[in-house]
Each structure stands twice: as structure tokens, then as C-alpha cells.
Tab-separated table of C-alpha atoms in Angstrom:
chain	number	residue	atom	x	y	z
L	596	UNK	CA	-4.176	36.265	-76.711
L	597	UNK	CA	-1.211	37.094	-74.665
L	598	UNK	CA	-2.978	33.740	-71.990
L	599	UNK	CA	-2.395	31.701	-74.633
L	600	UNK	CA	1.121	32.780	-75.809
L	601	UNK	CA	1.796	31.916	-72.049
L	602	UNK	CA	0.138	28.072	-72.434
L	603	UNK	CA	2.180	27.742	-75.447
L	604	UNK	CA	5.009	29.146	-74.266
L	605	UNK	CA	4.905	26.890	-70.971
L	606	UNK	CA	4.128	24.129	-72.312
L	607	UNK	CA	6.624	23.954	-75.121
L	608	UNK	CA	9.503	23.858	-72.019
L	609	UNK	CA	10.014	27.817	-73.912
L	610	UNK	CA	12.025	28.685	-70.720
L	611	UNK	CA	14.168	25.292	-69.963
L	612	UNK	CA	14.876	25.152	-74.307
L	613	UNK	CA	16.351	29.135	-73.734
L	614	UNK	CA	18.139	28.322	-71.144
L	615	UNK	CA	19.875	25.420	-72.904
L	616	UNK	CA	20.414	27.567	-76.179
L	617	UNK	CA	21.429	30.497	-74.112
L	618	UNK	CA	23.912	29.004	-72.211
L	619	UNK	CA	26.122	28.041	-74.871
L	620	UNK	CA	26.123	31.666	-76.056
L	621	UNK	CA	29.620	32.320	-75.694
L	622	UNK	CA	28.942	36.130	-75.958
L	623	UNK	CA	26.106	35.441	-72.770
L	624	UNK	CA	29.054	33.466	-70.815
L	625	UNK	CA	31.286	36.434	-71.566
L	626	UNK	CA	28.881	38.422	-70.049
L	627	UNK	CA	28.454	36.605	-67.220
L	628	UNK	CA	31.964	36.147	-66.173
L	629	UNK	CA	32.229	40.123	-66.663
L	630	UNK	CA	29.925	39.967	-63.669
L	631	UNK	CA	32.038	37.414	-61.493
L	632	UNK	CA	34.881	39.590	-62.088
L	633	UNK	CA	32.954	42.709	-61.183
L	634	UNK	CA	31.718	41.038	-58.230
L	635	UNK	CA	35.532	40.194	-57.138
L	636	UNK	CA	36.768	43.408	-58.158
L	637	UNK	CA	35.240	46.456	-57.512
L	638	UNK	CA	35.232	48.336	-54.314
L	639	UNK	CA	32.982	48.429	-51.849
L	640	UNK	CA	31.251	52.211	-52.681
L	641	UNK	CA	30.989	51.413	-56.094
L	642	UNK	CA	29.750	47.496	-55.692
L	643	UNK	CA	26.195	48.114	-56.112
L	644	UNK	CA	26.028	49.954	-59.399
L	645	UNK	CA	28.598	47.706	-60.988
L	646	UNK	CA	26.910	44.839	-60.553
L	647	UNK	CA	23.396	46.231	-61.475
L	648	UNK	CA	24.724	47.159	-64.569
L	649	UNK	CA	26.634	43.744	-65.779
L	650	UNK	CA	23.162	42.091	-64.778
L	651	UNK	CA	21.678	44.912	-66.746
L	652	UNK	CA	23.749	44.125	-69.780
L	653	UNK	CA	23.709	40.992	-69.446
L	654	UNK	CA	19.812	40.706	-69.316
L	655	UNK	CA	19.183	43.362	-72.360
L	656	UNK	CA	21.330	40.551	-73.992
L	657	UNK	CA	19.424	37.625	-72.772
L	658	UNK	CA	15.816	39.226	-74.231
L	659	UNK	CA	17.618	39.911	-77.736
L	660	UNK	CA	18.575	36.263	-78.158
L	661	UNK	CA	15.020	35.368	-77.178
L	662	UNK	CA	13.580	37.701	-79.629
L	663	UNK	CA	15.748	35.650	-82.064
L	664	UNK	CA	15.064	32.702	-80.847
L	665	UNK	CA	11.218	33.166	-80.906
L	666	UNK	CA	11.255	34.510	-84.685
L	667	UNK	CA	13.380	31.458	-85.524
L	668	UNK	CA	10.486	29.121	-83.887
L	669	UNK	CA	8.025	31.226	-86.035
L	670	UNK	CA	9.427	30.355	-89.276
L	671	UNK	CA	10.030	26.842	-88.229
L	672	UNK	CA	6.008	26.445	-87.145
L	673	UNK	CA	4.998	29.267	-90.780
L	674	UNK	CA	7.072	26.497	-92.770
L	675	UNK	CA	5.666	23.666	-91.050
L	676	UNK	CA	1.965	24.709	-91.630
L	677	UNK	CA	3.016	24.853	-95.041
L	678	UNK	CA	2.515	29.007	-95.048
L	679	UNK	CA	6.459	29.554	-95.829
């Protein structure tokens, strides 16, 4: 099963269509900017961990906007088949 959700999911262009929703997140962008200021801000000792954690944050946000996104395609494709 989960070989197939992979054929599916690659050949759909899953990753390139999430990117393209996802980057127009303006919460996501937010995010990512709080890294690039991180980045430019923090001291040296501390570097590390900051970062890890905006990429960390910003990740755990990433995977909850493709769990959306993927139960959004599953009502589109139930209502298609006629199911919904």
C-alpha cells in the first residue's frame, strides 16, 4: 500500500503542487524569515540550537499544511468518484 501512495504521490507532482501551495502560506513565510533573522541574530554559542529549532517549527508547520492539503485532495477525488 504505502508503494503505491508513493507512485501516486510522485506522479501527481504531490511535492512540486506543496511547494507551490506552501509557499504562499504567509504564516510558512513568517516562519521562514523568523529563521533568516535568527540566523543574523543570535550569537555564536547559542547559533546552533536557534536555528534547529526555527527549522523545527517551521517543518512541524510544513507537515500540518500537508496533512490538510492531502485530506482536501481526498474529498476532491471521494466527490469525484461520486462517493461524497
Amino acid at each position: 500500500m504505502d508503494k503505491l501512495i508513493d507512485i501516486i504521490t510522485e506522479y501527481a507532482g504531490t511535492n512540486e503542487r506543496m511547494d507551490s501551495i506552501i509557499l504562499q502560506d504567509e504564516e510558512y513565510n513568517s516562519l521562514l524569515a523568523e529563521i533568516d533573522e535568527i540566523c543574523t541574530k543570535a550569537k555564536i554559542d547559542n547559533l546552533l540550537d536557534n536555528i534547529l529549532s526555527a527549522y523545527n517549527k517551521a517543518h512541524a508547520y510544513y507537515q500540518k499544511r500537508c496533512y490538510q492539503q492531502g485530506l482536501i485532495d481526498c474529498v476532491t477525488l471521494l466527490k469525484e468518484l461520486g462517493v461524497l
